[in-house]
PDB file of C-alpha atoms in Angstrom:
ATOM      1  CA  UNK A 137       0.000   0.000   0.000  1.00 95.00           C
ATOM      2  CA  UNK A 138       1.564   3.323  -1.204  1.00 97.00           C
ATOM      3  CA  UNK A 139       1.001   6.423   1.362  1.00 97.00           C
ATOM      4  CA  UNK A 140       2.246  10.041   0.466  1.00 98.00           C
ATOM      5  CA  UNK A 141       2.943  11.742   3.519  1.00 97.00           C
ATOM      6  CA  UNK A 142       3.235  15.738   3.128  1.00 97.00           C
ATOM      7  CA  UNK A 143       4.891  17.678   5.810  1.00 95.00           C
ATOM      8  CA  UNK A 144       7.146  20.282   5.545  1.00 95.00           C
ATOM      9  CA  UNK A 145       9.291  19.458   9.253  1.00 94.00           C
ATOM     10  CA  UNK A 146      12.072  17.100   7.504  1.00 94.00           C
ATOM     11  CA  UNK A 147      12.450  15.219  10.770  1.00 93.00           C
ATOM     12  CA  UNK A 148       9.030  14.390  12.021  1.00 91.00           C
ATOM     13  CA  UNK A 149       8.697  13.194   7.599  1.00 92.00           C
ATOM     14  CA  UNK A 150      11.607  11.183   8.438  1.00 94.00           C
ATOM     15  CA  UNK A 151      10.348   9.073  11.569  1.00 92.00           C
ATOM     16  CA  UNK A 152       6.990   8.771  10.307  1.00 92.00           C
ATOM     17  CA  UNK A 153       8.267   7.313   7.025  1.00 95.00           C
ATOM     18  CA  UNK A 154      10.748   4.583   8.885  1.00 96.00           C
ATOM     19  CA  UNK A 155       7.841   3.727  10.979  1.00 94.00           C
ATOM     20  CA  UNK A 156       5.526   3.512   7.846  1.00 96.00           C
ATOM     21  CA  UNK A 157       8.100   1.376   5.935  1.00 97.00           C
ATOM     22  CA  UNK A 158       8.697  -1.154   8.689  1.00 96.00           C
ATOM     23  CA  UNK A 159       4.769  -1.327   8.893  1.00 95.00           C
ATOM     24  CA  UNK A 160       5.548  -2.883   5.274  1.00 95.00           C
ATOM     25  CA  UNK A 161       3.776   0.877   3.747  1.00 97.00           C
ATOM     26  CA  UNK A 162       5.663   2.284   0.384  1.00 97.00           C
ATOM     27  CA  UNK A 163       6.071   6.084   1.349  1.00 98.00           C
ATOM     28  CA  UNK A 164       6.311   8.988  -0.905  1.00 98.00           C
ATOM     29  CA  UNK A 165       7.594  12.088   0.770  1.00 97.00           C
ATOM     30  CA  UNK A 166       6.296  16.097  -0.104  1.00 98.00           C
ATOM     31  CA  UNK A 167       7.943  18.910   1.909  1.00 96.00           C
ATOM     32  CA  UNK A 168       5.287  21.554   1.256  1.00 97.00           C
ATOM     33  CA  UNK A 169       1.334  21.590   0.137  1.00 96.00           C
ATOM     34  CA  UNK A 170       2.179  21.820  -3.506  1.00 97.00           C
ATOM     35  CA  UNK A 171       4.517  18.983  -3.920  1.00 98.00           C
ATOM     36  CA  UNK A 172       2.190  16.866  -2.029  1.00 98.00           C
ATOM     37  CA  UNK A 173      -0.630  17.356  -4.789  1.00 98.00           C
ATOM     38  CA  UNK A 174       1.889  16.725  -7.780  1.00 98.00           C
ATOM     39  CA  UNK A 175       3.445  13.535  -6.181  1.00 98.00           C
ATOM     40  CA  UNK A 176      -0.298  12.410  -5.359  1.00 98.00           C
ATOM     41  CA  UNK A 177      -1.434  12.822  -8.894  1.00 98.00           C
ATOM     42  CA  UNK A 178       2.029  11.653 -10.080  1.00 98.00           C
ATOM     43  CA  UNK A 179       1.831   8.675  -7.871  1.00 97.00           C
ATOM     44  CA  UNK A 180      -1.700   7.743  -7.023  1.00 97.00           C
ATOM     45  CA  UNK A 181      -1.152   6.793  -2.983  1.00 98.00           C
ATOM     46  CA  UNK A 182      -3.567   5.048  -1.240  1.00 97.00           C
ATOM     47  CA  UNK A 183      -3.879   6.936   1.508  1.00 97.00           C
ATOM     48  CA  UNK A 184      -2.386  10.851   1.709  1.00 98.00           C
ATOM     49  CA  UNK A 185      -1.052  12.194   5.179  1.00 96.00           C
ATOM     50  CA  UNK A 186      -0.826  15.940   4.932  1.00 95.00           C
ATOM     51  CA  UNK A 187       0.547  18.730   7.677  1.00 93.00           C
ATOM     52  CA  UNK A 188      -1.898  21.639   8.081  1.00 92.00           C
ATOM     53  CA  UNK A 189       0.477  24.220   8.256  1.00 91.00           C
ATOM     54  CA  UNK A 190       2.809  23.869   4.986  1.00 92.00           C
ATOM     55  CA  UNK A 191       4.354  26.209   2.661  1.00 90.00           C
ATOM     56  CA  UNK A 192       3.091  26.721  -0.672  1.00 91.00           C
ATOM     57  CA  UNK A 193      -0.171  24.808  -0.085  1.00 94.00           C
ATOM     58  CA  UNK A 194      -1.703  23.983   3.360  1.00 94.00           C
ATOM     59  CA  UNK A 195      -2.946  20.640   4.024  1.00 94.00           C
ATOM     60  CA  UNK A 196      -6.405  22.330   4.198  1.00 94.00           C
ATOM     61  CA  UNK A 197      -5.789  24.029   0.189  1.00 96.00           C
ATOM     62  CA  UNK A 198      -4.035  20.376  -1.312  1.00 97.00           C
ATOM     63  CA  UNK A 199      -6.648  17.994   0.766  1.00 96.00           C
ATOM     64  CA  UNK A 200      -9.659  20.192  -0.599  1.00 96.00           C
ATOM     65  CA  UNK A 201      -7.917  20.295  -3.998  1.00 97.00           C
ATOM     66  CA  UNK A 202      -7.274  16.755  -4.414  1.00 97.00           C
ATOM     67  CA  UNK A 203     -10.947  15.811  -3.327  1.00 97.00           C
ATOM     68  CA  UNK A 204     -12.428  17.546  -6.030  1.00 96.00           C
ATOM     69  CA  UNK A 205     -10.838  14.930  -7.952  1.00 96.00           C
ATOM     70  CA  UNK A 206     -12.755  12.163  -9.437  1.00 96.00           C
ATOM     71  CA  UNK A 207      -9.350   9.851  -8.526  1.00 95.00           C
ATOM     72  CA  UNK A 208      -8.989  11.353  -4.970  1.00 96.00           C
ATOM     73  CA  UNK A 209     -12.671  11.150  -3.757  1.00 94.00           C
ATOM     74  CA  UNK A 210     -12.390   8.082  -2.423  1.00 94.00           C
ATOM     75  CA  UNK A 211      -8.736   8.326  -1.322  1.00 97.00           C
ATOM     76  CA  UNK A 212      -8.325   8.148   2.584  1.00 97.00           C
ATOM     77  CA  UNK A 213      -6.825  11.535   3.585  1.00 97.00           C
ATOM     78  CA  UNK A 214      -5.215  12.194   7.397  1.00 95.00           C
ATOM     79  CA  UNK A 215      -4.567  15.925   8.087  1.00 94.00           C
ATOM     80  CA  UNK A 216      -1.754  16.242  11.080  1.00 89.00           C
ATOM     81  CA  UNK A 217      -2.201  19.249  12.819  1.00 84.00           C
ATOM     82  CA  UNK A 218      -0.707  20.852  16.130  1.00 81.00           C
ATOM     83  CA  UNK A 219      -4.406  22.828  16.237  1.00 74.00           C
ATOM     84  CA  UNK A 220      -6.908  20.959  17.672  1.00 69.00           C
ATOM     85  CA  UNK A 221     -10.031  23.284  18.510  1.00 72.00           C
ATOM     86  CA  UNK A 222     -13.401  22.685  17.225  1.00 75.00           C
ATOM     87  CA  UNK A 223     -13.045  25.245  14.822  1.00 82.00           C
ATOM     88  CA  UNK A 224      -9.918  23.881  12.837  1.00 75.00           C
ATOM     89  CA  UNK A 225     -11.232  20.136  13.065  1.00 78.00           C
ATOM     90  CA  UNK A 226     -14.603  22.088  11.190  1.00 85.00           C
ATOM     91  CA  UNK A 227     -12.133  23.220   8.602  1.00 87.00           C
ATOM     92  CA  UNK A 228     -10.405  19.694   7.929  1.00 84.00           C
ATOM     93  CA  UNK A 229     -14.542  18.282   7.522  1.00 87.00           C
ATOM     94  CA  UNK A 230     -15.058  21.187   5.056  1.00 90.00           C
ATOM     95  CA  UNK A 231     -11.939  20.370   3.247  1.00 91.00           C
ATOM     96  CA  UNK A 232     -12.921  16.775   2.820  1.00 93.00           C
ATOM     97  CA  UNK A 233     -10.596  14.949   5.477  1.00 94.00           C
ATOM     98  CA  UNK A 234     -11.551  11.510   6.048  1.00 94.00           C
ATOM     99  CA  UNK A 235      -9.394  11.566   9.617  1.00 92.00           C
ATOM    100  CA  UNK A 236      -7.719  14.434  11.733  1.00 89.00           C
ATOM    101  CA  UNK A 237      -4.706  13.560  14.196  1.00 90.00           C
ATOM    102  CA  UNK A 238      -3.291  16.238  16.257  1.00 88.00           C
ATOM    103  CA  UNK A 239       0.391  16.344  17.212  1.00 84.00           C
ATOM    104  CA  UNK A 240       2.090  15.245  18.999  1.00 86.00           C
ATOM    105  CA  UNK A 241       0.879  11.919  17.890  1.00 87.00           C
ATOM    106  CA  UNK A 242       2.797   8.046  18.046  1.00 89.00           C
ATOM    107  CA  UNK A 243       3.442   6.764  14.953  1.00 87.00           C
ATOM    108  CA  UNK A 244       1.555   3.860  15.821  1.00 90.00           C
ATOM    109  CA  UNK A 245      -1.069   5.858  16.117  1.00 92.00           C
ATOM    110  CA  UNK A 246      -1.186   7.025  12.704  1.00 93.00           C
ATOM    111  CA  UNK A 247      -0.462   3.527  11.242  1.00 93.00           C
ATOM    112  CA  UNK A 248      -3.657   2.566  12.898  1.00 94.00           C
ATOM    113  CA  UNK A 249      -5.644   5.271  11.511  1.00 93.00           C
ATOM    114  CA  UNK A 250      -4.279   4.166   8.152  1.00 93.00           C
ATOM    115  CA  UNK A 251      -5.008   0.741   9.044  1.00 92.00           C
ATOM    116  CA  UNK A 252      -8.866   1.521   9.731  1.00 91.00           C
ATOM    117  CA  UNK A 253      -9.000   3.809   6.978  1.00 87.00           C
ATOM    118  CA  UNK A 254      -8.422   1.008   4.470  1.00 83.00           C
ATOM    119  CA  UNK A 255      -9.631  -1.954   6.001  1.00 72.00           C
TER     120      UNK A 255
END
């Protein structure tokens, strides 16, 4: 299963993809809201893990961007944010995020959001 992960802090990308690849996941890796919608379009992931707060593109901008997609509809997609009031967590619905995880978070965590998210 491939995921794209989007996050523009190069270390948190980092542990999240080693934990993802020894979960047996094939990661693709954005730095910024922009590259994340190119690599998804380019690659087709399976699920799509996105930061809020990214240069370029927020998560919010590239997650309501892709879902207007006929390809991405369907697509699983995680926003990771370090906001977690009612109001931001409205935004990530109206952008058309299937999950919301708030940092800090375990990587385990996410894998077994992924995990529910694609049965």
């Amino acid at each position: 299963m491939k995921v794209l992960i989007a996050d523009d802090e190069l270390r948190l990308r980092k542990v999240v993809s080693l934990h993802l690849k020894k979960s047996g996941f094939e990661v693709i890796e954005a730095g910024n809201g922009l590259a994340a919608v190119q690599l998804a379009e380019e690659h087709s992931p399976d699920v799509i893990v996105l930061d809020v707060m990214m240069p370029e593109k927020t998560g919010l901008e590239a997650c309501a961007e892709l879902k207007k997609m006929d390809r991405f509809k369907q697509t699983p997609i995680i926003l990771l944010t370090a906001m977690a009031e009612s109001e931001d967590l409205k935004k990530g619905e109206e952008a058309g995020a299937d999950a919301y995880l708030t940092k800090p978070f375990s990587p385990k965590e996410l894998i077994d959001i992924i995990k529910s998210r694609t049965g």
